[in-house]
Amino acid sequence: MKYIVILAIVFIVMLTAPFVGAAVYCLGKKGSVLQIRKEKTKDARYFGKAFAQLVENNLPNVKGHRIRLSKEEVFVDGDVARYYSDTVDEMVICRTKDFYAPKNVKAFRKEIYGARDIVFSGKNVRLRAACARERMILGTGVTVERWVDAEQTLTVYDNCDLGMSAAAGKRLCVGPGCRFHRLYAPEIFIGQHPDDLKDPMDEKKSDILEPAGPQPVVKNIKAVDHEMVNEREEAEISIVTDQDLTIMEDVIVKGDICSRKGVRVCDGAVVCGNLFAEEDVLIGAGAAVLGNVFTQGNIIAEKQAMFGRPGRIRSVVARETITFDKDTAVFGSVSCEGGGSIRPGAGKGGREELMFLQVT
């Protein structure tokens, strides 16, 4: 009996000891609120920022023409090199000067880093990736295999393939005939050249940029026409519908739109909130969606369409494809799994003066 009591006591001690220890530990600690990051958006310039930081952190340790990144890499010193073969197999690093890609080079197989400006003025150049800490220009027909990033402005001329991502810290200007998967900049001018940019607010009411606030919800309608608006051509509603939806010409919808089918925003119409759809979205000439746009289908934007609003980053996302016409503008990011394109011939084309964008 004595041994049974001893074993029972030992069992109870072993069973309760972890809880007692945990209680003592917790009582001795001062409580603090767990910090949760509520910002769920990805950094659209991750590739360029990460690469630039990696290069700059390791520049002080350069020995000869070798730099340690994820592994030791041989690089070309773009500040002093004068002659390049038509295919460059090493990284190119410019620490003090602008980098003007020689016109005889047809392919850069490794990344390019420029502490200042980078310019590709030759036609049909192929490059892996490039990061400019100031400005960048891609001439006609450049093919990007992975990504390009500019800290200030990025100018892309006609018929370029922009690979996985093209991003800029201030402004991105993309000419006609280009193809892309992701674009990002606070201002994106599409189907345009930097010496002939169109004001995206042209012929639009300036007061549409003011926040509208929550609106009453209307369900399962097929159209918003001029019988549903006030004297200012505004429909003060949000819409949730299971049907194809049409916003008639010049109508302003003050709230959000959510459709389980497709949405057509006719010429000159405005959606002040977000637009979500399960099928295709068509944004007519001069129309605008000031919030985010997401669809499981395709997005087609006609000339002078506008997405987002100046000074506020918004997203335009399609599960399939995005097609832009000339003189369109996006304030924020563009992403499409099926690939995007800018209609050829949207601008004048064939320009080789290669002007930098001037940001004030």
XYZ file of C-alpha atoms in Angstrom, residues 85-242:
158
model
C 30.945 41.378 -77.814
C 27.505 40.969 -79.374
C 26.574 38.670 -76.445
C 27.553 39.649 -72.897
C 27.669 36.619 -70.580
C 28.673 38.487 -67.382
C 26.861 40.898 -65.104
C 27.321 44.599 -65.876
C 27.790 47.004 -62.957
C 28.014 50.795 -63.315
C 28.881 52.586 -60.084
C 29.481 56.197 -61.147
C 28.312 56.726 -64.745
C 25.194 56.286 -66.859
C 25.130 53.016 -68.786
C 24.437 53.283 -72.508
C 24.198 49.787 -73.923
C 26.436 49.509 -77.011
C 24.329 49.116 -80.158
C 26.318 46.096 -81.322
C 25.197 44.065 -78.288
C 22.174 41.877 -78.988
C 21.946 40.007 -75.684
C 22.831 40.547 -72.004
C 22.596 37.136 -70.343
C 23.070 38.354 -66.748
C 21.686 41.212 -64.669
C 22.639 44.871 -65.150
C 22.995 47.288 -62.248
C 23.250 51.044 -62.768
C 23.772 53.525 -59.940
C 22.482 56.205 -62.315
C 20.645 55.921 -65.669
C 20.439 52.923 -68.030
C 19.641 53.323 -71.734
C 19.040 50.615 -74.338
C 18.807 52.561 -77.595
C 19.486 49.681 -80.005
C 16.638 47.743 -81.547
C 15.693 44.169 -80.655
C 18.057 43.845 -77.679
C 17.491 40.911 -75.322
C 18.290 41.303 -71.627
C 17.808 39.181 -68.534
C 17.103 41.882 -65.925
C 18.118 45.477 -65.220
C 17.976 47.828 -62.250
C 18.552 51.598 -62.520
C 18.840 53.674 -59.365
C 17.654 56.685 -61.327
C 16.043 56.400 -64.800
C 15.813 53.796 -67.559
C 14.890 53.717 -71.251
C 14.093 50.646 -73.318
C 14.259 51.294 -77.062
C 12.119 49.681 -79.737
C 11.795 45.897 -79.675
C 13.657 45.166 -76.419
C 12.897 41.748 -74.900
C 13.118 41.371 -71.110
C 13.422 37.785 -69.881
C 12.750 38.510 -66.212
C 12.275 42.073 -64.902
C 13.264 45.745 -65.172
C 13.096 48.355 -62.416
C 13.886 52.081 -62.230
C 13.941 54.127 -59.046
C 12.577 57.196 -60.835
C 11.106 56.853 -64.343
C 10.983 53.990 -66.838
C 10.321 54.714 -70.515
C 9.441 51.780 -72.784
C 9.203 52.332 -76.527
C 7.238 50.304 -79.075
C 6.958 46.522 -79.430
C 8.871 45.533 -76.292
C 8.310 42.348 -74.289
C 8.524 43.264 -70.602
C 8.890 39.766 -69.159
C 7.635 39.098 -65.643
C 7.627 42.650 -64.299
C 8.316 46.275 -65.228
C 8.268 48.788 -62.380
C 9.230 52.353 -61.567
C 9.259 54.442 -58.418
C 7.658 57.543 -59.996
C 6.365 57.024 -63.529
C 6.158 54.333 -66.210
C 5.460 55.140 -69.855
C 4.808 52.166 -72.169
C 4.518 52.497 -75.944
C 2.195 50.626 -78.321
C 2.682 47.003 -79.277
C 4.274 46.059 -75.939
C 3.538 42.869 -74.000
C 3.635 42.430 -70.231
C 2.543 40.428 -67.195
C 2.967 42.956 -64.372
C 3.357 46.734 -64.417
C 3.755 49.062 -61.457
C 4.245 52.799 -60.907
C 2.338 55.575 -59.156
C 1.613 56.822 -62.706
C 1.457 54.492 -65.721
C 0.861 56.037 -69.144
C -0.039 53.334 -71.665
C 0.144 53.477 -75.463
C 1.912 56.827 -75.211
C 5.342 58.384 -75.643
C 6.944 60.684 -73.061
C 6.867 63.768 -75.294
C 3.122 63.445 -75.942
C 1.394 62.390 -72.725
C -2.370 62.794 -72.421
C -3.983 64.147 -69.258
C -6.090 61.216 -67.943
C -8.538 63.698 -66.393
C -9.230 65.349 -69.747
C -13.016 65.769 -70.243
C -13.712 64.187 -66.815
C -15.316 66.010 -63.901
C -12.686 66.857 -61.300
C -15.066 66.242 -58.380
C -15.281 62.504 -59.186
C -11.935 62.172 -57.401
C -13.513 63.037 -54.050
C -14.253 59.975 -51.829
C -17.910 59.033 -52.158
C -18.392 56.973 -48.976
C -20.730 53.957 -48.518
C -23.750 53.770 -50.826
C -27.037 51.800 -50.588
C -26.876 48.431 -52.356
C -29.070 47.554 -55.325
C -29.233 43.873 -56.327
C -29.632 41.929 -59.574
C -30.010 44.713 -62.120
C -28.826 44.578 -65.732
C -28.081 48.232 -66.367
C -27.626 51.644 -64.829
C -29.209 54.160 -67.186
C -30.054 57.842 -67.133
C -33.390 57.213 -65.394
C -31.515 56.080 -62.261
C -29.351 59.171 -61.777
C -29.716 62.585 -60.165
C -29.283 65.945 -61.860
C -25.494 65.482 -61.766
C -25.736 62.192 -63.708
C -24.815 60.289 -60.510
C -26.288 56.974 -59.425
C -25.779 56.993 -55.643
C -25.731 53.214 -55.283
C -23.523 50.139 -55.033
C -24.467 47.115 -57.137
C -24.416 43.360 -56.482
C -25.762 41.337 -59.378
C -25.890 37.829 -60.843
